[in-house]
């Protein structure tokens, strides 16, 4: 009996995911990955100078590095990558299910960041750093039309990618509904919203909260907006305000944790 097309596509997707690898680069990103026991490490390419800086991390990881001449650095990276003489091929990290991260134990109030079509790896990397600083349980984005786990993202995250869950989901609107069923208040960031984050969470800042941010320019998609419990804005001092999405994520997280 011939398999249905959707079954074949699902199996192909699983095989592609199993074969996927990522090249991390830069001293900090490579060191943090080497020191992460959950990270599957495949190949390490370093210059002599980088090997000296990473000596302890290399020894702890158990991987045998390939030492190369700086003028013949042969890792398959973008020529513009600032690799600092270190590149590490790894498997993407697995963070488990939505329930695993959304209901995880941890200090402080439960907070999540959801990203709607934020495709710039530098923005996502910066958001992961902020999420780690403010104790968010995870950063969540759709599998399509979002920044994948890449070396550029890892370098901008400055190590946070190894510790801060970055979960990719099939459908963001369905994820929002699932979080609401888990007890989360889901707030979408929109500049034209009438209420601020502080006003929306007045007396409820101890509740689990998911903050949804859209791409700069288009903002949140219509279905995403409709799925949120409320739309909120960041309160600006002047008549007009605009923030980069990574800065907006940091401010929104701080506001959700310290008001109400």
PDB file of N, CA and C in Angstrom, residues 74-172:
ATOM      1  N   UNK A  74      39.781  26.235   7.075  1.00  0.00           N
ATOM      2  CA  UNK A  74      38.943  25.550   6.094  1.00  0.00           C
ATOM      3  C   UNK A  74      37.547  25.166   6.593  1.00  0.00           C
ATOM      4  N   UNK A  75      37.106  25.730   7.690  1.00  0.00           N
ATOM      5  CA  UNK A  75      35.735  25.446   8.136  1.00  0.00           C
ATOM      6  C   UNK A  75      34.751  26.057   7.137  1.00  0.00           C
ATOM      7  N   UNK A  76      33.639  25.375   6.850  1.00  0.00           N
ATOM      8  CA  UNK A  76      32.667  25.878   5.863  1.00  0.00           C
ATOM      9  C   UNK A  76      31.808  27.012   6.417  1.00  0.00           C
ATOM     10  N   UNK A  77      32.415  28.166   6.581  1.00  0.00           N
ATOM     11  CA  UNK A  77      31.733  29.332   7.132  1.00  0.00           C
ATOM     12  C   UNK A  77      31.595  30.412   6.073  1.00  0.00           C
ATOM     13  N   UNK A  78      30.669  31.331   6.307  1.00  0.00           N
ATOM     14  CA  UNK A  78      30.572  32.514   5.469  1.00  0.00           C
ATOM     15  C   UNK A  78      31.890  33.289   5.568  1.00  0.00           C
ATOM     16  N   UNK A  79      32.413  33.767   4.459  1.00  0.00           N
ATOM     17  CA  UNK A  79      33.695  34.485   4.485  1.00  0.00           C
ATOM     18  C   UNK A  79      33.693  35.698   5.419  1.00  0.00           C
ATOM     19  N   UNK A  80      32.513  36.244   5.686  1.00  0.00           N
ATOM     20  CA  UNK A  80      32.422  37.417   6.555  1.00  0.00           C
ATOM     21  C   UNK A  80      32.377  37.050   8.044  1.00  0.00           C
ATOM     22  N   UNK A  81      32.333  35.766   8.364  1.00  0.00           N
ATOM     23  CA  UNK A  81      32.220  35.330   9.757  1.00  0.00           C
ATOM     24  C   UNK A  81      33.489  35.676  10.541  1.00  0.00           C
ATOM     25  N   UNK A  82      33.312  36.295  11.689  1.00  0.00           N
ATOM     26  CA  UNK A  82      34.448  36.617  12.567  1.00  0.00           C
ATOM     27  C   UNK A  82      34.661  35.404  13.471  1.00  0.00           C
ATOM     28  N   UNK A  83      35.439  34.435  12.973  1.00  0.00           N
ATOM     29  CA  UNK A  83      35.525  33.139  13.663  1.00  0.00           C
ATOM     30  C   UNK A  83      36.585  33.095  14.753  1.00  0.00           C
ATOM     31  N   UNK A  84      37.506  34.050  14.785  1.00  0.00           N
ATOM     32  CA  UNK A  84      38.559  34.129  15.805  1.00  0.00           C
ATOM     33  C   UNK A  84      39.395  32.849  15.865  1.00  0.00           C
ATOM     34  N   UNK A  85      39.433  32.118  14.762  1.00  0.00           N
ATOM     35  CA  UNK A  85      40.265  30.930  14.711  1.00  0.00           C
ATOM     36  C   UNK A  85      39.653  29.687  15.323  1.00  0.00           C
ATOM     37  N   UNK A  86      38.334  29.690  15.532  1.00  0.00           N
ATOM     38  CA  UNK A  86      37.686  28.521  16.141  1.00  0.00           C
ATOM     39  C   UNK A  86      36.331  28.267  15.492  1.00  0.00           C
ATOM     40  N   UNK A  87      36.088  27.024  15.094  1.00  0.00           N
ATOM     41  CA  UNK A  87      34.798  26.631  14.522  1.00  0.00           C
ATOM     42  C   UNK A  87      34.481  25.208  14.981  1.00  0.00           C
ATOM     43  N   UNK A  88      33.248  24.991  15.376  1.00  0.00           N
ATOM     44  CA  UNK A  88      32.838  23.706  15.933  1.00  0.00           C
ATOM     45  C   UNK A  88      31.551  23.236  15.262  1.00  0.00           C
ATOM     46  N   UNK A  89      31.593  22.045  14.661  1.00  0.00           N
ATOM     47  CA  UNK A  89      30.394  21.458  14.068  1.00  0.00           C
ATOM     48  C   UNK A  89      29.649  20.677  15.138  1.00  0.00           C
ATOM     49  N   UNK A  90      28.358  20.955  15.276  1.00  0.00           N
ATOM     50  CA  UNK A  90      27.553  20.338  16.330  1.00  0.00           C
ATOM     51  C   UNK A  90      26.188  19.937  15.784  1.00  0.00           C
ATOM     52  N   UNK A  91      25.479  19.143  16.574  1.00  0.00           N
ATOM     53  CA  UNK A  91      24.072  18.863  16.314  1.00  0.00           C
ATOM     54  C   UNK A  91      23.239  19.921  17.035  1.00  0.00           C
ATOM     55  N   UNK A  92      22.092  20.334  16.458  1.00  0.00           N
ATOM     56  CA  UNK A  92      21.225  21.284  17.167  1.00  0.00           C
ATOM     57  C   UNK A  92      20.788  20.714  18.510  1.00  0.00           C
ATOM     58  N   UNK A  93      20.576  21.581  19.464  1.00  0.00           N
ATOM     59  CA  UNK A  93      20.133  21.155  20.791  1.00  0.00           C
ATOM     60  C   UNK A  93      18.651  20.775  20.762  1.00  0.00           C
ATOM     61  N   UNK A  94      18.294  19.780  21.551  1.00  0.00           N
ATOM     62  CA  UNK A  94      16.889  19.404  21.698  1.00  0.00           C
ATOM     63  C   UNK A  94      16.379  19.856  23.057  1.00  0.00           C
ATOM     64  N   UNK A  95      15.326  20.657  23.061  1.00  0.00           N
ATOM     65  CA  UNK A  95      14.823  21.219  24.317  1.00  0.00           C
ATOM     66  C   UNK A  95      13.544  20.546  24.806  1.00  0.00           C
ATOM     67  N   UNK A  96      13.110  19.494  24.124  1.00  0.00           N
ATOM     68  CA  UNK A  96      11.907  18.810  24.559  1.00  0.00           C
ATOM     69  C   UNK A  96      10.648  19.457  24.002  1.00  0.00           C
ATOM     70  N   UNK A  97       9.537  19.221  24.677  1.00  0.00           N
ATOM     71  CA  UNK A  97       8.235  19.687  24.201  1.00  0.00           C
ATOM     72  C   UNK A  97       7.896  21.064  24.750  1.00  0.00           C
ATOM     73  N   UNK A  98       6.811  21.626  24.238  1.00  0.00           N
ATOM     74  CA  UNK A  98       6.310  22.902  24.754  1.00  0.00           C
ATOM     75  C   UNK A  98       6.025  22.801  26.247  1.00  0.00           C
ATOM     76  N   UNK A  99       5.398  21.712  26.654  1.00  0.00           N
ATOM     77  CA  UNK A  99       5.088  21.510  28.069  1.00  0.00           C
ATOM     78  C   UNK A  99       6.361  21.450  28.915  1.00  0.00           C
ATOM     79  N   UNK A 100       7.402  20.829  28.373  1.00  0.00           N
ATOM     80  CA  UNK A 100       8.663  20.709  29.111  1.00  0.00           C
ATOM     81  C   UNK A 100       9.220  22.074  29.489  1.00  0.00           C
ATOM     82  N   UNK A 101       9.177  23.018  28.553  1.00  0.00           N
ATOM     83  CA  UNK A 101       9.762  24.334  28.843  1.00  0.00           C
ATOM     84  C   UNK A 101       8.771  25.271  29.522  1.00  0.00           C
ATOM     85  N   UNK A 102       7.486  25.207  29.141  1.00  0.00           N
ATOM     86  CA  UNK A 102       6.502  26.143  29.688  1.00  0.00           C
ATOM     87  C   UNK A 102       6.192  25.850  31.151  1.00  0.00           C
ATOM     88  N   UNK A 103       6.270  24.589  31.531  1.00  0.00           N
ATOM     89  CA  UNK A 103       5.931  24.204  32.897  1.00  0.00           C
ATOM     90  C   UNK A 103       7.163  23.855  33.724  1.00  0.00           C
ATOM     91  N   UNK A 104       8.326  24.209  33.223  1.00  0.00           N
ATOM     92  CA  UNK A 104       9.573  23.898  33.936  1.00  0.00           C
ATOM     93  C   UNK A 104       9.645  24.657  35.255  1.00  0.00           C
ATOM     94  N   UNK A 105      10.203  24.008  36.255  1.00  0.00           N
ATOM     95  CA  UNK A 105      10.422  24.670  37.534  1.00  0.00           C
ATOM     96  C   UNK A 105      11.569  25.665  37.400  1.00  0.00           C
ATOM     97  N   UNK A 106      11.530  26.687  38.223  1.00  0.00           N
ATOM     98  CA  UNK A 106      12.600  27.672  38.197  1.00  0.00           C
ATOM     99  C   UNK A 106      12.261  28.824  39.115  1.00  0.00           C
ATOM    100  N   UNK A 107      13.267  29.639  39.430  1.00  0.00           N
ATOM    101  CA  UNK A 107      13.026  30.782  40.299  1.00  0.00           C
ATOM    102  C   UNK A 107      12.217  31.862  39.601  1.00  0.00           C
ATOM    103  N   UNK A 108      11.430  32.593  40.376  1.00  0.00           N
ATOM    104  CA  UNK A 108      10.690  33.725  39.822  1.00  0.00           C
ATOM    105  C   UNK A 108       9.452  33.314  39.053  1.00  0.00           C
ATOM    106  N   UNK A 109       8.756  34.328  38.541  1.00  0.00           N
ATOM    107  CA  UNK A 109       7.524  34.094  37.784  1.00  0.00           C
ATOM    108  C   UNK A 109       7.828  33.466  36.435  1.00  0.00           C
ATOM    109  N   UNK A 110       6.898  32.645  35.951  1.00  0.00           N
ATOM    110  CA  UNK A 110       7.091  31.994  34.656  1.00  0.00           C
ATOM    111  C   UNK A 110       6.887  33.000  33.532  1.00  0.00           C
ATOM    112  N   UNK A 111       7.900  33.115  32.669  1.00  0.00           N
ATOM    113  CA  UNK A 111       7.833  34.018  31.536  1.00  0.00           C
ATOM    114  C   UNK A 111       8.344  33.311  30.276  1.00  0.00           C
ATOM    115  N   UNK A 112       7.693  33.604  29.164  1.00  0.00           N
ATOM    116  CA  UNK A 112       8.112  33.089  27.864  1.00  0.00           C
ATOM    117  C   UNK A 112       8.155  34.239  26.873  1.00  0.00           C
ATOM    118  N   UNK A 113       9.027  34.133  25.892  1.00  0.00           N
ATOM    119  CA  UNK A 113       9.045  35.055  24.758  1.00  0.00           C
ATOM    120  C   UNK A 113       8.664  34.265  23.516  1.00  0.00           C
ATOM    121  N   UNK A 114       7.657  34.740  22.773  1.00  0.00           N
ATOM    122  CA  UNK A 114       7.257  34.137  21.510  1.00  0.00           C
ATOM    123  C   UNK A 114       7.588  35.114  20.386  1.00  0.00           C
ATOM    124  N   UNK A 115       8.165  34.608  19.311  1.00  0.00           N
ATOM    125  CA  UNK A 115       8.582  35.450  18.198  1.00  0.00           C
ATOM    126  C   UNK A 115       7.795  35.099  16.944  1.00  0.00           C
ATOM    127  N   UNK A 116       7.188  36.112  16.341  1.00  0.00           N
ATOM    128  CA  UNK A 116       6.363  35.922  15.151  1.00  0.00           C
ATOM    129  C   UNK A 116       7.093  36.483  13.931  1.00  0.00           C
ATOM    130  N   UNK A 117       7.728  35.603  13.151  1.00  0.00           N
ATOM    131  CA  UNK A 117       8.444  35.971  11.924  1.00  0.00           C
ATOM    132  C   UNK A 117       9.665  36.868  12.182  1.00  0.00           C
ATOM    133  N   UNK A 118      10.354  36.651  13.281  1.00  0.00           N
ATOM    134  CA  UNK A 118      11.604  37.373  13.540  1.00  0.00           C
ATOM    135  C   UNK A 118      12.724  36.522  12.952  1.00  0.00           C
ATOM    136  N   UNK A 119      13.252  36.945  11.806  1.00  0.00           N
ATOM    137  CA  UNK A 119      14.168  36.109  11.038  1.00  0.00           C
ATOM    138  C   UNK A 119      15.643  36.485  11.166  1.00  0.00           C
ATOM    139  N   UNK A 120      15.947  37.645  11.728  1.00  0.00           N
ATOM    140  CA  UNK A 120      17.336  38.084  11.840  1.00  0.00           C
ATOM    141  C   UNK A 120      18.023  37.324  12.976  1.00  0.00           C
ATOM    142  N   UNK A 121      19.061  36.529  12.687  1.00  0.00           N
ATOM    143  CA  UNK A 121      19.713  35.753  13.746  1.00  0.00           C
ATOM    144  C   UNK A 121      20.357  36.624  14.815  1.00  0.00           C
ATOM    145  N   UNK A 122      20.777  37.830  14.454  1.00  0.00           N
ATOM    146  CA  UNK A 122      21.382  38.718  15.449  1.00  0.00           C
ATOM    147  C   UNK A 122      20.330  39.193  16.447  1.00  0.00           C
ATOM    148  N   UNK A 123      19.122  39.481  15.977  1.00  0.00           N
ATOM    149  CA  UNK A 123      18.051  39.861  16.889  1.00  0.00           C
ATOM    150  C   UNK A 123      17.683  38.710  17.816  1.00  0.00           C
ATOM    151  N   UNK A 124      17.560  37.509  17.239  1.00  0.00           N
ATOM    152  CA  UNK A 124      17.186  36.354  18.065  1.00  0.00           C
ATOM    153  C   UNK A 124      18.285  36.035  19.073  1.00  0.00           C
ATOM    154  N   UNK A 125      19.541  36.142  18.650  1.00  0.00           N
ATOM    155  CA  UNK A 125      20.642  35.914  19.576  1.00  0.00           C
ATOM    156  C   UNK A 125      20.604  36.886  20.747  1.00  0.00           C
ATOM    157  N   UNK A 126      20.344  38.168  20.458  1.00  0.00           N
ATOM    158  CA  UNK A 126      20.254  39.170  21.519  1.00  0.00           C
ATOM    159  C   UNK A 126      19.059  38.902  22.426  1.00  0.00           C
ATOM    160  N   UNK A 127      17.951  38.439  21.859  1.00  0.00           N
ATOM    161  CA  UNK A 127      16.763  38.114  22.660  1.00  0.00           C
ATOM    162  C   UNK A 127      17.054  36.940  23.594  1.00  0.00           C
ATOM    163  N   UNK A 128      17.808  35.950  23.110  1.00  0.00           N
ATOM    164  CA  UNK A 128      18.182  34.824  23.969  1.00  0.00           C
ATOM    165  C   UNK A 128      19.018  35.302  25.161  1.00  0.00           C
ATOM    166  N   UNK A 129      19.898  36.253  24.936  1.00  0.00           N
ATOM    167  CA  UNK A 129      20.698  36.810  26.037  1.00  0.00           C
ATOM    168  C   UNK A 129      19.804  37.480  27.067  1.00  0.00           C
ATOM    169  N   UNK A 130      18.854  38.290  26.600  1.00  0.00           N
ATOM    170  CA  UNK A 130      17.936  38.970  27.514  1.00  0.00           C
ATOM    171  C   UNK A 130      17.057  37.967  28.255  1.00  0.00           C
ATOM    172  N   UNK A 131      16.595  36.953  27.537  1.00  0.00           N
ATOM    173  CA  UNK A 131      15.744  35.929  28.157  1.00  0.00           C
ATOM    174  C   UNK A 131      16.486  35.231  29.289  1.00  0.00           C
ATOM    175  N   UNK A 132      17.766  34.954  29.059  1.00  0.00           N
ATOM    176  CA  UNK A 132      18.553  34.310  30.116  1.00  0.00           C
ATOM    177  C   UNK A 132      18.728  35.244  31.311  1.00  0.00           C
ATOM    178  N   UNK A 133      19.031  36.506  31.053  1.00  0.00           N
ATOM    179  CA  UNK A 133      19.250  37.474  32.133  1.00  0.00           C
ATOM    180  C   UNK A 133      18.010  37.628  33.001  1.00  0.00           C
ATOM    181  N   UNK A 134      16.834  37.691  32.365  1.00  0.00           N
ATOM    182  CA  UNK A 134      15.601  37.934  33.107  1.00  0.00           C
ATOM    183  C   UNK A 134      14.871  36.656  33.513  1.00  0.00           C
ATOM    184  N   UNK A 135      15.480  35.499  33.267  1.00  0.00           N
ATOM    185  CA  UNK A 135      14.928  34.258  33.769  1.00  0.00           C
ATOM    186  C   UNK A 135      13.744  33.703  33.015  1.00  0.00           C
ATOM    187  N   UNK A 136      13.609  34.033  31.720  1.00  0.00           N
ATOM    188  CA  UNK A 136      12.515  33.469  30.929  1.00  0.00           C
ATOM    189  C   UNK A 136      12.720  31.963  30.781  1.00  0.00           C
ATOM    190  N   UNK A 137      11.614  31.233  30.750  1.00  0.00           N
ATOM    191  CA  UNK A 137      11.711  29.778  30.619  1.00  0.00           C
ATOM    192  C   UNK A 137      12.194  29.362  29.222  1.00  0.00           C
ATOM    193  N   UNK A 138      11.821  30.145  28.199  1.00  0.00           N
ATOM    194  CA  UNK A 138      12.210  29.786  26.832  1.00  0.00           C
ATOM    195  C   UNK A 138      11.903  30.928  25.883  1.00  0.00           C
ATOM    196  N   UNK A 139      12.562  30.882  24.721  1.00  0.00           N
ATOM    197  CA  UNK A 139      12.199  31.692  23.565  1.00  0.00           C
ATOM    198  C   UNK A 139      11.625  30.717  22.546  1.00  0.00           C
ATOM    199  N   UNK A 140      10.453  31.038  22.008  1.00  0.00           N
ATOM    200  CA  UNK A 140       9.730  30.120  21.131  1.00  0.00           C
ATOM    201  C   UNK A 140       9.445  30.809  19.800  1.00  0.00           C
ATOM    202  N   UNK A 141       9.680  30.090  18.709  1.00  0.00           N
ATOM    203  CA  UNK A 141       9.447  30.638  17.371  1.00  0.00           C
ATOM    204  C   UNK A 141       8.946  29.524  16.459  1.00  0.00           C
ATOM    205  N   UNK A 142       8.236  29.877  15.383  1.00  0.00           N
ATOM    206  CA  UNK A 142       7.796  28.849  14.435  1.00  0.00           C
ATOM    207  C   UNK A 142       8.976  28.262  13.670  1.00  0.00           C
ATOM    208  N   UNK A 143       8.816  27.033  13.183  1.00  0.00           N
ATOM    209  CA  UNK A 143       9.893  26.377  12.440  1.00  0.00           C
ATOM    210  C   UNK A 143      10.187  27.094  11.132  1.00  0.00           C
ATOM    211  N   UNK A 144       9.151  27.639  10.525  1.00  0.00           N
ATOM    212  CA  UNK A 144       9.326  28.359   9.265  1.00  0.00           C
ATOM    213  C   UNK A 144       9.236  29.867   9.519  1.00  0.00           C
ATOM    214  N   UNK A 145       9.917  30.648   8.711  1.00  0.00           N
ATOM    215  CA  UNK A 145       9.888  32.114   8.817  1.00  0.00           C
ATOM    216  C   UNK A 145      10.398  32.592  10.183  1.00  0.00           C
ATOM    217  N   UNK A 146      11.469  31.969  10.645  1.00  0.00           N
ATOM    218  CA  UNK A 146      12.133  32.422  11.861  1.00  0.00           C
ATOM    219  C   UNK A 146      13.611  32.081  11.741  1.00  0.00           C
ATOM    220  N   UNK A 147      14.415  32.629  12.616  1.00  0.00           N
ATOM    221  CA  UNK A 147      15.861  32.412  12.540  1.00  0.00           C
ATOM    222  C   UNK A 147      16.208  31.023  13.064  1.00  0.00           C
ATOM    223  N   UNK A 148      16.852  30.182  12.248  1.00  0.00           N
ATOM    224  CA  UNK A 148      17.268  28.867  12.733  1.00  0.00           C
ATOM    225  C   UNK A 148      18.495  28.992  13.624  1.00  0.00           C
ATOM    226  N   UNK A 149      18.857  27.891  14.252  1.00  0.00           N
ATOM    227  CA  UNK A 149      20.065  27.848  15.070  1.00  0.00           C
ATOM    228  C   UNK A 149      21.264  27.884  14.128  1.00  0.00           C
ATOM    229  N   UNK A 150      22.017  28.974  14.161  1.00  0.00           N
ATOM    230  CA  UNK A 150      23.167  29.139  13.271  1.00  0.00           C
ATOM    231  C   UNK A 150      24.358  29.676  14.061  1.00  0.00           C
ATOM    232  N   UNK A 151      25.514  29.675  13.407  1.00  0.00           N
ATOM    233  CA  UNK A 151      26.700  30.219  14.045  1.00  0.00           C
ATOM    234  C   UNK A 151      26.554  31.698  14.368  1.00  0.00           C
ATOM    235  N   UNK A 152      25.933  32.460  13.451  1.00  0.00           N
ATOM    236  CA  UNK A 152      25.734  33.894  13.690  1.00  0.00           C
ATOM    237  C   UNK A 152      24.831  34.129  14.889  1.00  0.00           C
ATOM    238  N   UNK A 153      23.775  33.341  15.006  1.00  0.00           N
ATOM    239  CA  UNK A 153      22.868  33.464  16.145  1.00  0.00           C
ATOM    240  C   UNK A 153      23.612  33.125  17.434  1.00  0.00           C
ATOM    241  N   UNK A 154      24.368  32.032  17.423  1.00  0.00           N
ATOM    242  CA  UNK A 154      25.093  31.606  18.617  1.00  0.00           C
ATOM    243  C   UNK A 154      26.115  32.647  19.054  1.00  0.00           C
ATOM    244  N   UNK A 155      26.811  33.250  18.084  1.00  0.00           N
ATOM    245  CA  UNK A 155      27.835  34.248  18.434  1.00  0.00           C
ATOM    246  C   UNK A 155      27.189  35.472  19.067  1.00  0.00           C
ATOM    247  N   UNK A 156      26.049  35.919  18.520  1.00  0.00           N
ATOM    248  CA  UNK A 156      25.358  37.069  19.097  1.00  0.00           C
ATOM    249  C   UNK A 156      24.802  36.732  20.482  1.00  0.00           C
ATOM    250  N   UNK A 157      24.360  35.495  20.663  1.00  0.00           N
ATOM    251  CA  UNK A 157      23.807  35.070  21.959  1.00  0.00           C
ATOM    252  C   UNK A 157      24.885  34.987  23.026  1.00  0.00           C
ATOM    253  N   UNK A 158      26.152  34.957  22.618  1.00  0.00           N
ATOM    254  CA  UNK A 158      27.290  34.968  23.530  1.00  0.00           C
ATOM    255  C   UNK A 158      27.173  33.894  24.616  1.00  0.00           C
ATOM    256  N   UNK A 159      26.858  32.675  24.191  1.00  0.00           N
ATOM    257  CA  UNK A 159      26.780  31.553  25.122  1.00  0.00           C
ATOM    258  C   UNK A 159      25.383  31.203  25.582  1.00  0.00           C
ATOM    259  N   UNK A 160      24.442  32.144  25.468  1.00  0.00           N
ATOM    260  CA  UNK A 160      23.088  31.896  25.959  1.00  0.00           C
ATOM    261  C   UNK A 160      22.393  30.760  25.218  1.00  0.00           C
ATOM    262  N   UNK A 161      22.767  30.519  23.960  1.00  0.00           N
ATOM    263  CA  UNK A 161      22.136  29.449  23.194  1.00  0.00           C
ATOM    264  C   UNK A 161      22.362  28.094  23.835  1.00  0.00           C
ATOM    265  N   UNK A 162      23.466  27.930  24.570  1.00  0.00           N
ATOM    266  CA  UNK A 162      23.743  26.647  25.213  1.00  0.00           C
ATOM    267  C   UNK A 162      22.918  26.435  26.475  1.00  0.00           C
ATOM    268  N   UNK A 163      22.344  27.500  27.013  1.00  0.00           N
ATOM    269  CA  UNK A 163      21.635  27.404  28.291  1.00  0.00           C
ATOM    270  C   UNK A 163      20.167  27.809  28.219  1.00  0.00           C
ATOM    271  N   UNK A 164      19.841  28.689  27.297  1.00  0.00           N
ATOM    272  CA  UNK A 164      18.489  29.233  27.192  1.00  0.00           C
ATOM    273  C   UNK A 164      17.695  28.464  26.143  1.00  0.00           C
ATOM    274  N   UNK A 165      16.624  27.763  26.518  1.00  0.00           N
ATOM    275  CA  UNK A 165      15.852  27.013  25.522  1.00  0.00           C
ATOM    276  C   UNK A 165      15.357  27.895  24.373  1.00  0.00           C
ATOM    277  N   UNK A 166      15.605  27.413  23.155  1.00  0.00           N
ATOM    278  CA  UNK A 166      15.109  28.062  21.932  1.00  0.00           C
ATOM    279  C   UNK A 166      14.297  26.998  21.207  1.00  0.00           C
ATOM    280  N   UNK A 167      12.994  27.051  21.379  1.00  0.00           N
ATOM    281  CA  UNK A 167      12.101  26.003  20.910  1.00  0.00           C
ATOM    282  C   UNK A 167      11.434  26.420  19.615  1.00  0.00           C
ATOM    283  N   UNK A 168      11.477  25.554  18.612  1.00  0.00           N
ATOM    284  CA  UNK A 168      10.837  25.820  17.329  1.00  0.00           C
ATOM    285  C   UNK A 168       9.555  24.987  17.253  1.00  0.00           C
ATOM    286  N   UNK A 169       8.429  25.627  16.968  1.00  0.00           N
ATOM    287  CA  UNK A 169       7.130  24.950  16.958  1.00  0.00           C
ATOM    288  C   UNK A 169       6.519  24.992  15.560  1.00  0.00           C
ATOM    289  N   UNK A 170       5.544  24.134  15.343  1.00  0.00           N
ATOM    290  CA  UNK A 170       4.938  24.044  14.010  1.00  0.00           C
ATOM    291  C   UNK A 170       4.059  25.241  13.710  1.00  0.00           C
ATOM    292  N   UNK A 171       3.268  25.691  14.690  1.00  0.00           N
ATOM    293  CA  UNK A 171       2.287  26.751  14.449  1.00  0.00           C
ATOM    294  C   UNK A 171       2.208  27.649  15.680  1.00  0.00           C
ATOM    295  N   UNK A 172       2.446  28.945  15.491  1.00  0.00           N
ATOM    296  CA  UNK A 172       2.508  29.855  16.633  1.00  0.00           C
ATOM    297  C   UNK A 172       1.134  30.082  17.261  1.00  0.00           C
TER     298      UNK A 172
END
